[in-house]
Coordinates of C-alpha atoms and ligand atoms in Angstrom, one line a residue:
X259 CA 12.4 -1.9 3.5
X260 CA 10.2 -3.4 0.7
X261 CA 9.1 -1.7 -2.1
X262 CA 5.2 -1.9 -3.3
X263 CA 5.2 -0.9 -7.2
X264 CA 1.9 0.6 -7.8
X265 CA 0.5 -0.3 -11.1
X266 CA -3.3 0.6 -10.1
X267 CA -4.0 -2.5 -8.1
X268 CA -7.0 -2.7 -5.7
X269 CA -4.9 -4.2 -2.5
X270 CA -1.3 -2.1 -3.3
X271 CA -1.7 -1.3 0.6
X272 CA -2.9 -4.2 1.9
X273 CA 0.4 -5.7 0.0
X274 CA 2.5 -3.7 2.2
X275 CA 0.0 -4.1 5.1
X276 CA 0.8 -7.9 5.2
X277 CA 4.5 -7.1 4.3
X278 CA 4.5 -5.0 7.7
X279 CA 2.6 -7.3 9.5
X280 CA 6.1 -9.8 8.7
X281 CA 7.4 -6.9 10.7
X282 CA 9.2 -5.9 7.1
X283 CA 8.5 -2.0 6.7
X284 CA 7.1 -1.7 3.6
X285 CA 6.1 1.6 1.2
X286 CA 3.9 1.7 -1.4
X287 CA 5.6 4.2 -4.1
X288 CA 3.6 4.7 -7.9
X289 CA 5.2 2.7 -10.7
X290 CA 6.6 6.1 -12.1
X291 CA 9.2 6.2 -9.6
X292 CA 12.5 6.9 -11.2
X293 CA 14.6 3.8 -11.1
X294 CA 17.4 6.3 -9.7
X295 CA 15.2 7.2 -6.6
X296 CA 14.6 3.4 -6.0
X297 CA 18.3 2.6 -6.4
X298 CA 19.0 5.5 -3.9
X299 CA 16.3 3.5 -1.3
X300 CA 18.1 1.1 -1.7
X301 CA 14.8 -1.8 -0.4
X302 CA 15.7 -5.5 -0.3
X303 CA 13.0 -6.3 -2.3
X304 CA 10.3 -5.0 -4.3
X305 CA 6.7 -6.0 -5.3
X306 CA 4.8 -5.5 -8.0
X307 CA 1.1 -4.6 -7.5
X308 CA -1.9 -6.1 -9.6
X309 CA -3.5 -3.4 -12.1
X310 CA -6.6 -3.3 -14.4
X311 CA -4.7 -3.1 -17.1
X312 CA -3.7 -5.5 -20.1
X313 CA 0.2 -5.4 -20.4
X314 CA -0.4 -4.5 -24.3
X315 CA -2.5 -2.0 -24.1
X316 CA -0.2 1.0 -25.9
X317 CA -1.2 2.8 -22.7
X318 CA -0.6 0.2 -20.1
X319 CA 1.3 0.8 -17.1
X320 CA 4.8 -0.3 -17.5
X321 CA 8.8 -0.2 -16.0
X322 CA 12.0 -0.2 -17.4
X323 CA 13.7 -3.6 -17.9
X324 CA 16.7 -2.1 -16.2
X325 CA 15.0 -2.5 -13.1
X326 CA 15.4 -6.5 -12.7
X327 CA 19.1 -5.8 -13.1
X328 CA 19.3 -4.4 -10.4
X329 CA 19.8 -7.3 -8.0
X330 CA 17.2 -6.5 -5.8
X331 CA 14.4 -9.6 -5.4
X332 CA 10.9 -8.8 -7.2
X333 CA 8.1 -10.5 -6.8
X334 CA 5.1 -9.7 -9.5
X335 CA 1.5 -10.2 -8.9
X336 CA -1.5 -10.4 -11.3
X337 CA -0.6 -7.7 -13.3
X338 CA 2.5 -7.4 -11.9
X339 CA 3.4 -10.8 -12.8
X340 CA 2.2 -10.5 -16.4
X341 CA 4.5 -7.2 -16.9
X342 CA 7.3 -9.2 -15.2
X343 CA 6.7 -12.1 -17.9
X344 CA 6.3 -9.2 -20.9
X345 CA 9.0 -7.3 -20.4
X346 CA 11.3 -10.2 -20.0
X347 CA 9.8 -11.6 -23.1
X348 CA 7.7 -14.4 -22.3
X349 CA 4.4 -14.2 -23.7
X350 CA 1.0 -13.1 -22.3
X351 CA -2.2 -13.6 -24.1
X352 CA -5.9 -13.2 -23.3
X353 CA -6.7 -16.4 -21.5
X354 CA -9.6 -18.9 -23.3
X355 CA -10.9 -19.0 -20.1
X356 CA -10.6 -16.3 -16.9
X357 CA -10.5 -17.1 -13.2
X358 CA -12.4 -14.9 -10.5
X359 CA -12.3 -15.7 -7.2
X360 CA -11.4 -18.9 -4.8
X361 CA -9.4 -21.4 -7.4
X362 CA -7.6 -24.6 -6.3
X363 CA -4.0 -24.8 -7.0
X364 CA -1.1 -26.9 -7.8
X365 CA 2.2 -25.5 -6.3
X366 CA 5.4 -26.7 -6.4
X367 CA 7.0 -27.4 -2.7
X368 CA 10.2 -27.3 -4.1
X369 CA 9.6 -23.4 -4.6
X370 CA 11.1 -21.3 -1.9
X371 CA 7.7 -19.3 -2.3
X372 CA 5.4 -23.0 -1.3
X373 CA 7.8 -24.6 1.0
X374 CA 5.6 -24.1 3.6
X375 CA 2.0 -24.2 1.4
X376 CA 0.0 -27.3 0.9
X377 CA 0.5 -29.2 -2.6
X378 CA -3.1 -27.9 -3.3
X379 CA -4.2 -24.6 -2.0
X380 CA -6.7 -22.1 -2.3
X381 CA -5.7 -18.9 -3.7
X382 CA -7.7 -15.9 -5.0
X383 CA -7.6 -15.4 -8.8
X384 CA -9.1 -12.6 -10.6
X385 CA -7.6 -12.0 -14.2
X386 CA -8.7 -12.6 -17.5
X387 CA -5.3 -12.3 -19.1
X388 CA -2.3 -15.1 -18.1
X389 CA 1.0 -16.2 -19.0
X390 CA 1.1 -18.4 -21.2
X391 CA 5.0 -19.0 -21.6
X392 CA 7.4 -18.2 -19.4
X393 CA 10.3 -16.7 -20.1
X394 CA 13.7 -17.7 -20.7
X395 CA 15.5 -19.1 -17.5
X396 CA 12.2 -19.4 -15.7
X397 CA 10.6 -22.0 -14.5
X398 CA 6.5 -23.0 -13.8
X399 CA 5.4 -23.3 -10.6
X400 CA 2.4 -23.1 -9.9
X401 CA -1.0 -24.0 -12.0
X402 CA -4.5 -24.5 -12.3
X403 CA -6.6 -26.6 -14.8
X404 CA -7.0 -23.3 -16.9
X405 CA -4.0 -21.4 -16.1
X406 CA -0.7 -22.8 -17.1
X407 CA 1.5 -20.6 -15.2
X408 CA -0.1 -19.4 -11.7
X409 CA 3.5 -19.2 -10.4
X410 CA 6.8 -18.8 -12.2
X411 CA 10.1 -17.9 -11.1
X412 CA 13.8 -17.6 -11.7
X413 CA 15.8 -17.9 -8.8
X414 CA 19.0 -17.2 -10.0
X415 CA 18.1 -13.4 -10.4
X416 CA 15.5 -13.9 -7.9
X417 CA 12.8 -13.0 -10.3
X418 CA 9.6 -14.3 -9.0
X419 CA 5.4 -14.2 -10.1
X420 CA 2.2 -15.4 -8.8
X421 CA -0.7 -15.3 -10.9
X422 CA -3.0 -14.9 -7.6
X423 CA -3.0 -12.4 -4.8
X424 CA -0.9 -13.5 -2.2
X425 CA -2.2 -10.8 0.0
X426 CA -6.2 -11.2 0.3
X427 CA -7.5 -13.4 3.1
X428 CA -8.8 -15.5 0.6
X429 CA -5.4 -16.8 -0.2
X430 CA -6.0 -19.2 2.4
X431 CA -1.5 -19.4 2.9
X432 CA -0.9 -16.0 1.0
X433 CA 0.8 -15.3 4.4
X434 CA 3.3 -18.2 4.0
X435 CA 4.1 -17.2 0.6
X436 CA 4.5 -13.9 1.1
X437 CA 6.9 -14.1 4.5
X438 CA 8.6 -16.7 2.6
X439 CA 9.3 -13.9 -0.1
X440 CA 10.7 -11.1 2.5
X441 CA 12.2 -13.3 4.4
X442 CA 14.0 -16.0 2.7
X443 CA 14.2 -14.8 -0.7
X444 CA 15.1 -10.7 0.3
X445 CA 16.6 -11.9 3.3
X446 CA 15.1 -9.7 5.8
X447 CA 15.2 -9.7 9.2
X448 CA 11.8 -9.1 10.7
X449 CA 12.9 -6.5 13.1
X450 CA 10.6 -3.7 12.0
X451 CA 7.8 -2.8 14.9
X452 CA 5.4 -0.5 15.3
X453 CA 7.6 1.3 17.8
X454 CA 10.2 1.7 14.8
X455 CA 7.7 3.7 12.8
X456 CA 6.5 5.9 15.8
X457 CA 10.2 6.6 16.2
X458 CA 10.9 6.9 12.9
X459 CA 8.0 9.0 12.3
X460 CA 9.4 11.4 15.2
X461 CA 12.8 12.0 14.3
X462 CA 11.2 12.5 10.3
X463 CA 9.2 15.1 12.0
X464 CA 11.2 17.1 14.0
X465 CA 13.8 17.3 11.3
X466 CA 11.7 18.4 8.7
X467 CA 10.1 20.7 10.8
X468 CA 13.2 22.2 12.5
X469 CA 12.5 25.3 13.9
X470 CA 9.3 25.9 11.9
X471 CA 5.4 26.5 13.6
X472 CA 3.1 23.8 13.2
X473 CA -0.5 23.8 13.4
X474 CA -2.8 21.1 14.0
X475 CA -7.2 20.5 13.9
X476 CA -7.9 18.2 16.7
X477 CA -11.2 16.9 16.8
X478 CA -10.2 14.2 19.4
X479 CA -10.8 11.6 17.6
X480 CA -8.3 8.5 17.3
X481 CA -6.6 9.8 14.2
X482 CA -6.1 13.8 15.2
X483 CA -4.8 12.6 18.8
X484 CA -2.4 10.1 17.4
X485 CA -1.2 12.3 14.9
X486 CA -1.3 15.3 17.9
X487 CA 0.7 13.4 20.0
X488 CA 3.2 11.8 18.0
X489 CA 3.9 15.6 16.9
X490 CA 3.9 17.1 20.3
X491 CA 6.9 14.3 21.3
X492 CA 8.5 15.4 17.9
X493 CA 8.2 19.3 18.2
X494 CA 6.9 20.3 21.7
X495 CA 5.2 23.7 21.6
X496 CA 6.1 24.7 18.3
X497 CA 2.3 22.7 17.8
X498 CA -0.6 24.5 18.5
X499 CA -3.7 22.1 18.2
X500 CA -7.0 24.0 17.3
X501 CA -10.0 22.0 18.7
X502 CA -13.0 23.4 16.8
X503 CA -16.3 22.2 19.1
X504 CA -18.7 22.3 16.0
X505 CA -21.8 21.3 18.7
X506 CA -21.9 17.7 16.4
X507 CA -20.1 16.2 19.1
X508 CA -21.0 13.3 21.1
X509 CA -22.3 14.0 24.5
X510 CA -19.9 16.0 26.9
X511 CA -16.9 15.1 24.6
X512 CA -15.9 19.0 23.8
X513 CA -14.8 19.1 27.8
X514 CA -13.5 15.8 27.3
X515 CA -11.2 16.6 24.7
X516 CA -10.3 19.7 26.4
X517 CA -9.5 17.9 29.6
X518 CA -6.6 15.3 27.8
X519 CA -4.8 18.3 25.4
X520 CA -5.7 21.4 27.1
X521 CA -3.7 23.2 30.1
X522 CA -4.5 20.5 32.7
X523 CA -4.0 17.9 30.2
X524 CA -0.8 15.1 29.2
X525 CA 0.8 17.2 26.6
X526 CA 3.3 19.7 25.9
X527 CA 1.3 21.8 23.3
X528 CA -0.7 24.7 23.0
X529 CA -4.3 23.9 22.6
X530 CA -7.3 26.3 21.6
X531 CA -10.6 25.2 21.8
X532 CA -13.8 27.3 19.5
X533 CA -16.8 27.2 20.7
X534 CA -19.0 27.8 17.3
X535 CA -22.1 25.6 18.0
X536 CA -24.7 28.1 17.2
X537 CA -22.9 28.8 14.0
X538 CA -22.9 25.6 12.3
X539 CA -26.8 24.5 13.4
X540 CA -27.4 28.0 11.8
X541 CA -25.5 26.9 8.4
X542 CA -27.3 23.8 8.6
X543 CA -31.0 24.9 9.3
X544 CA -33.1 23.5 6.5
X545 CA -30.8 21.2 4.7
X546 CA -31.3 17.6 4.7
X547 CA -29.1 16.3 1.4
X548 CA -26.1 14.3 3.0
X549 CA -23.6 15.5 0.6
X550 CA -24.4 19.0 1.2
X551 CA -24.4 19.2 4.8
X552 CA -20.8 17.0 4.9
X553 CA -20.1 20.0 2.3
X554 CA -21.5 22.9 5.0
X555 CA -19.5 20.8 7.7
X556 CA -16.5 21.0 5.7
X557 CA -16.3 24.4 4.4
X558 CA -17.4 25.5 8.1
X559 CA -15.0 23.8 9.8
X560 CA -12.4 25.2 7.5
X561 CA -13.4 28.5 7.6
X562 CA -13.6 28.6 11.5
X563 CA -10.3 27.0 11.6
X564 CA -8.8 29.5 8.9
X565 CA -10.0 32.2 11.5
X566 CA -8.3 31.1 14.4
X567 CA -5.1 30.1 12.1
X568 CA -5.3 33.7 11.2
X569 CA -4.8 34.9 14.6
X570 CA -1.7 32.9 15.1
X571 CA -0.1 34.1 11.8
X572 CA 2.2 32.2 9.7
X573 CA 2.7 28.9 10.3
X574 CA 5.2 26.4 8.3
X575 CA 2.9 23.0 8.6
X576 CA -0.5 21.9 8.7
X577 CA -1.2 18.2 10.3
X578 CA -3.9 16.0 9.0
X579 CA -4.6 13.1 10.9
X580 CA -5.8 11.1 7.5
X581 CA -5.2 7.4 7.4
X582 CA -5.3 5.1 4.6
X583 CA -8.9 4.3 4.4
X584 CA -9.8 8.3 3.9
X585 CA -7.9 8.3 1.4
X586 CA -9.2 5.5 -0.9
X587 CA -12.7 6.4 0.0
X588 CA -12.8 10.0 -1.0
X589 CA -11.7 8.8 -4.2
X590 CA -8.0 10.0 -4.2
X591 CA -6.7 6.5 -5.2
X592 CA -8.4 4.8 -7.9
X593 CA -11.4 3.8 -6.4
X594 CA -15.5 5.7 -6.7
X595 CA -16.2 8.6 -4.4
X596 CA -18.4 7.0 -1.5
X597 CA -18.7 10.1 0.5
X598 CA -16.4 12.8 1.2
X599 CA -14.5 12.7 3.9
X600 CA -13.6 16.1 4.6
X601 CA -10.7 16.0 6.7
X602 CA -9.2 14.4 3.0
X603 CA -9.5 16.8 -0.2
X604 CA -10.5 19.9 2.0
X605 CA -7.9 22.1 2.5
X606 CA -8.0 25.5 3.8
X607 CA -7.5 27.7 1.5
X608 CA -6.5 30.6 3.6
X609 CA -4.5 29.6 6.5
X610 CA -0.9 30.9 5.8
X611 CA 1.2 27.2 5.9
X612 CA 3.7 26.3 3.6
X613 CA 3.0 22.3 4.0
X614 CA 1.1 19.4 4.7
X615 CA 2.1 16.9 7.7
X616 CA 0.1 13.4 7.3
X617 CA 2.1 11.1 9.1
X618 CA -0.6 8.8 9.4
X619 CA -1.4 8.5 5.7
X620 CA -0.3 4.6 5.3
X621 CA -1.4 3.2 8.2
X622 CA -4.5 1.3 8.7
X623 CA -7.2 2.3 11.3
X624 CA -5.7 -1.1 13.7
X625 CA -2.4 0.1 12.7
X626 CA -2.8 3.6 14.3
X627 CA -3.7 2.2 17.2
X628 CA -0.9 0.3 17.8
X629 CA 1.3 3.4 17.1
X630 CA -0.8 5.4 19.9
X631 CA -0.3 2.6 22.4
X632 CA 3.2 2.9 21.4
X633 CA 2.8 6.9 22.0
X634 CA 1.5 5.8 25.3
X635 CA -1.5 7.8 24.7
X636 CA -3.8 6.7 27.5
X637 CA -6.0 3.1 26.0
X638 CA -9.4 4.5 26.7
X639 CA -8.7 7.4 23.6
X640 CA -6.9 4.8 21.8
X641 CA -9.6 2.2 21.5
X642 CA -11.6 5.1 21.3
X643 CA -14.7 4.6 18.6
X644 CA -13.9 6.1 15.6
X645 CA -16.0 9.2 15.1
X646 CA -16.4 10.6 11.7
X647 CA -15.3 14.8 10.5
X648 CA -19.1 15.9 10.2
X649 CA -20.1 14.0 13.5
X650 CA -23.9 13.9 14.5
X651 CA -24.3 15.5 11.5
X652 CA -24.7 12.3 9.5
X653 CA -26.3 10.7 11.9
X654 CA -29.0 12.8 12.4
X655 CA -31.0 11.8 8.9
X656 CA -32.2 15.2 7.6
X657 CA -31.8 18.5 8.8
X658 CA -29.6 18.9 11.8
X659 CA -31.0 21.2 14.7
X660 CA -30.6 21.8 18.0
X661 CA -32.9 19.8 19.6
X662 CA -32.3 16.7 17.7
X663 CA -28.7 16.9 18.3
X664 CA -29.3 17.1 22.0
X665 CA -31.9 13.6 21.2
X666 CA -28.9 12.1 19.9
X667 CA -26.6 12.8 22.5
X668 CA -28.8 11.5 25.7
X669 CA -29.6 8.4 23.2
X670 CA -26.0 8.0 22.4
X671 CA -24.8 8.4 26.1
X672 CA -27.4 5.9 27.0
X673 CA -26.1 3.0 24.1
X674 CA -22.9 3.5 24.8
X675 CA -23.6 3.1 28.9
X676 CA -24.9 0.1 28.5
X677 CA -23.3 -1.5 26.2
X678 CA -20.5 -0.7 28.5
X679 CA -22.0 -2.3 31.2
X680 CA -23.1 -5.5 29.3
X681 CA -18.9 -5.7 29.0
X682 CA -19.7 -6.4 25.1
X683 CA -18.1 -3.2 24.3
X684 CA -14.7 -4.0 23.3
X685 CA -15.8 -6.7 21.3
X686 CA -17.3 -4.0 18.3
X687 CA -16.2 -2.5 15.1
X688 CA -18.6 0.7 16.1
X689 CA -21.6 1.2 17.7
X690 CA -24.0 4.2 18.0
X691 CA -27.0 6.0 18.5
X692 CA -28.5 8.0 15.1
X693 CA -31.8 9.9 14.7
X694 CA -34.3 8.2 11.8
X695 CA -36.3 11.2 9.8
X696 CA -39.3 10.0 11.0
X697 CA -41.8 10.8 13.5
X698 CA -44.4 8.1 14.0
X699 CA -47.5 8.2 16.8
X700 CA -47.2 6.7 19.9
X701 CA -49.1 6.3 23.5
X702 CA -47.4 7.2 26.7
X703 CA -49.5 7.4 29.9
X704 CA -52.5 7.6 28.0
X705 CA -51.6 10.5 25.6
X706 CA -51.3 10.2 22.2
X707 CA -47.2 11.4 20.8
X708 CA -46.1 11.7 17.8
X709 CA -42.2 11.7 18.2
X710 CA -39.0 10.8 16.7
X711 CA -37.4 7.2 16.1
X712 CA -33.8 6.6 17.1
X713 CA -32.0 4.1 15.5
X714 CA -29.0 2.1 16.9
X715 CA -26.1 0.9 15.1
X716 CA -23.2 -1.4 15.6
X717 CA -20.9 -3.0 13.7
X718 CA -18.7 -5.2 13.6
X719 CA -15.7 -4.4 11.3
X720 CA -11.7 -4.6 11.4
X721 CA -11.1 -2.4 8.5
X722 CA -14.5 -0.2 8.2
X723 CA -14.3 -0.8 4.6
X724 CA -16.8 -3.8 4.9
X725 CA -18.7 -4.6 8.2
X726 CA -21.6 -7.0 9.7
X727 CA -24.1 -6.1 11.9
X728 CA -23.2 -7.0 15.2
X729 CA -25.6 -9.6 17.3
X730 CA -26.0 -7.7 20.2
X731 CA -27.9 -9.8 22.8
X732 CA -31.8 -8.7 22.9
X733 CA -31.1 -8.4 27.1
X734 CA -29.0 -5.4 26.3
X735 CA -31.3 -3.8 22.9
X736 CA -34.3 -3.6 25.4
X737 CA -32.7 -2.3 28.0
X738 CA -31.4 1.0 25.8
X739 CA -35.0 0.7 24.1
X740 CA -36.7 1.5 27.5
X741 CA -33.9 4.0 29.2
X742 CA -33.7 5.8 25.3
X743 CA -37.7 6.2 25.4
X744 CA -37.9 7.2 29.3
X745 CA -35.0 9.5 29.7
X746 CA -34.5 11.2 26.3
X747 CA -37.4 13.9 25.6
X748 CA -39.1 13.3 21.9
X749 CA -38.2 9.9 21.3
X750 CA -41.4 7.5 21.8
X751 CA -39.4 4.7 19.3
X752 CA -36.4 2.4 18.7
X753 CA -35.2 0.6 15.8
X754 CA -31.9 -1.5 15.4
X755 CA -30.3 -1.5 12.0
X756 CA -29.0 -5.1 11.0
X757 CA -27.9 -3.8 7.7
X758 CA -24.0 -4.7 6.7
X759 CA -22.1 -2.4 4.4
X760 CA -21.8 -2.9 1.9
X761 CA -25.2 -2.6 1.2
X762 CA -25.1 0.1 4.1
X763 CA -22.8 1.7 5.2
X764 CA -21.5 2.5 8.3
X765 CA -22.5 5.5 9.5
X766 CA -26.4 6.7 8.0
X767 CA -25.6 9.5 5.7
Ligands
XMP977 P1 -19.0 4.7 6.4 O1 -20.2 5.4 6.9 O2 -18.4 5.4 5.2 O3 -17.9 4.8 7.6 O4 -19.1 3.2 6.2 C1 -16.6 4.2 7.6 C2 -15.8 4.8 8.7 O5 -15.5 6.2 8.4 C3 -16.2 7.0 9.3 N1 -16.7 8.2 8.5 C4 -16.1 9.4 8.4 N2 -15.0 9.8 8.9 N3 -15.4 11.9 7.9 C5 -14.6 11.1 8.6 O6 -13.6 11.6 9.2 C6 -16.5 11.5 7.3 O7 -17.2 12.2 6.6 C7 -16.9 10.1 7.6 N4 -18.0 9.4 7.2 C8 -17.8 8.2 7.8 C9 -17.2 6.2 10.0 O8 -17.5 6.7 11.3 C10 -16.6 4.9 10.0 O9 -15.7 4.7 11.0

């Protein structure tokens, strides 16, 4: 295993996200890890993560020396490099001039690191401190016209720094570098697959767990079945998965849902679907602000959920299928609250558990996939669309009702039909119908309407942090158009959104 440092970089995950794509499991643990804990993990190497951070601020984020003693390979980035340069006592200093983005530079190929980089490379900067010695028994290389040390190492203690981030796609060999660094520097093997981590994960579960009740909110979504079914093969029937049909589901889904984990379904779990439609269109009547009906979602959910958790009693675990997206985007790491995702943050308060279960917390939406196919959870849930906690709920602009969830659900069914059929449907990020707030006149055999827009999205995306609009050919976009307006009551127009995010974002609200 590698180690990630965390010193409050932007990419710490993607650090060990390219570190497990080597097929090196790697961990991201905060820098105030006790040196005694990281001796007892014993990793063949560890990393240190970027961080906003100047290494002399008195408040700085920092390690003890002790810890390149150790034996153990480190490699430093950004931030990480300038600590590994500070506390080793080379010198860092504000540089005259800083570098942001794509910067050309000059690496040494005799460096274990480059052997396999071009003499001139492109690698992704973004610092405005550098080294500007490097320490003792180190050696320089790497460098740009402005930075004098982009690279430094000492490969005696296997000590070794890169200015840039190795892990960005902008780094156009960061890839090189960094496999170089796991593999030929730490000397791993590369034997680490996905299939180790769903085994891993399994036998971590069912020993923690033990004997103990364990209670899951499936919404049947990629995440929740993933994390469902990897805990069913850890704990059998000791899992009860509560499907809570909130009625801001896509078309037919609840029986869907009901038909994989419920008593005719694949599993070995007990499954209890609520049927509380009516209950959350009436906590949603006449509010329209986006935050506040996620909020009313949330709390609803929750509190149905609570209910039912009530009437099994104590339980020892609760299961959250969050993955690491969720988590930086409600704000938990260091990043601005976008929106809040509530299946992050909102915790029942209520239900009787005496932990949490998230054994999908570091993984990356592509990742979990490939630990459901290695489930061998059937691939039509796996490549399932993602499908957020408050459902049609943000995508219905404005108030939520009854009627306009039943708009969206024929428009949905429609999209998704035909974009099926075109065969283009494996090719996008995420695609969907959502319901504008507007109403805007129309003609339809000779009468005058005055009816709602729908508005289709897709996206194409492999992390849904960012995404592009997709180019969906205009065969298949008037197709929908015409089925949408003559098949779904109160919709007399159609719009396609060709906003990325960011600007956008994903879903409408
Ligand atoms: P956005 O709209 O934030 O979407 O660009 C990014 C991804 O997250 C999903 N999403 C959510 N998932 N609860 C969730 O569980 C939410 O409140 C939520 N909002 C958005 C969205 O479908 C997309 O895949």
């Amino acid at each position: 295993m590698i180690i990630v440092l965390d010193f409050g970089g932007q990419y710490n995950q993607l650090i060990a996200r390219r570190v497990r794509e080597c097929h090196v499991y790697a961990e991201v643990h905060p820098y105030t890890i006790s040196i005694d804990k990281i001796k007892e993990i014993n990793p063949k190497g560890i990393i240190f993560t970027g961080g906003p951070n100047s290494v002399y601020a008195g408040d700085s984020p920092r390690y003890s020396r002790e810890i390149f003693d150790l034996g153990i390979p480190i490699l430093g980035i950004c931030y990480g490099s300038q600590l590994m340069s500070y506390l080793l006592d080379g010198a860092v200093e504000t540089a005259p001039v800083s570098e942001y983005g794509k910067t050309e530079v000059d690496v040494d190929k005799n460096s274990v690191l480059f052997k396999d980089v071009s003499p001139r490379t492109i690698c992704w900067m973004s610092h405005t401190d550098y080294i500007s010695a490097a320490p003792e028994g180190f050696r320089v290389t790497a460098h740009t016209p402005v930075c004098p040390v982009a690279a430094m190492e000492n490969p005696e203690r296997r000590l070794y720094a890169t200015q840039f981030h190795p892990e960005v796609m902008h780094t156009q060999e960061g890839m090189k570098m960094l496999s170089s660094f796991v593999y030929d520097v730490c000397g791993c093997e590369g034997t680490w697959k996905m299939d180790s981590f769903v085994e891993d994960s399994i036998k971590s579960i069912r020993e923690r767990v033990g004997t103990g009740k364990v209670l899951c909110a499936l919404s049947g979504g990629v995440d929740s079945s993933v994390a469902a079914v990897m805990l069913s093969k850890a704990i059998g029937r000791q899992l009860t998965c509560v499907f809570v049909d909130h009625g801001l589901l896509r078309k037919n889904e609840g029986d869907e849902v009901e038909a994989v984990f419920g008593p005719e379904g694949d599993y070995d779990l007990n499954f209890i679907r609520v049927n509380v439609q009516d209950r959350f269109y009436e906590k949603l009547a006449g509010v329209t602000e986006p935050e506040k009906k996620r909020k009313i979602i949330g709390e609803e959910f929750i509190r149905v959920f609570e209910e039912e958790a009530k009437k099994i009693g104590s339980v020892d675990f609760l299961v959250q299928g969050t993955i690491y997206p969720d988590v930086i985007e409600s704000g938990l790491g260091k990043s601005a609250v976008i929106k809040s995702h509530h299946n992050v943050g909102g915790l029942p308060d209520y239900v009787d558990f005496k932990e949490i279960i998230e054994p999908l917390r570091l993984l990356f939406k592509d990742e979990v996939r490939k630990a459901g196919l290695e489930l061998g959870i059937p691939e039509y849930l796996v490549f399932r669309q993602p499908f957020p906690g408050p459902g049609l709920g943000v995508r219905i602009v404005g108030e939520v009702t009854a009627e306009k969830v039943r708009i969206v659900q024929d428009a949905d069914a429609i999209y998704r039909e035909e974009v099926a059929k075109a065969g283009i449907d494996k090719d996008l990020g995420q695609y969907f119908a959502g319901l504008t707030n507007m109403r805007s006149v129309g003609v339809m055999g000779d009468e005058r309407t005055y009816d709602h827009a729908v508005a289709l999205r897709a996206v194409m995306t492999s992390d849904f942090m960012t995404a592009e609009a997709a180019e969906i050919p205009y065969k298949v976009l008037f197709k929908v158009t015409s089925r949408i307006i003559n098949e779904v009551k109160g919709v007399n127009r159609v719009f396609y959104d060709l906003t990325s995010k960011p600007p956008g974002t994903i879903e409408f609200e």
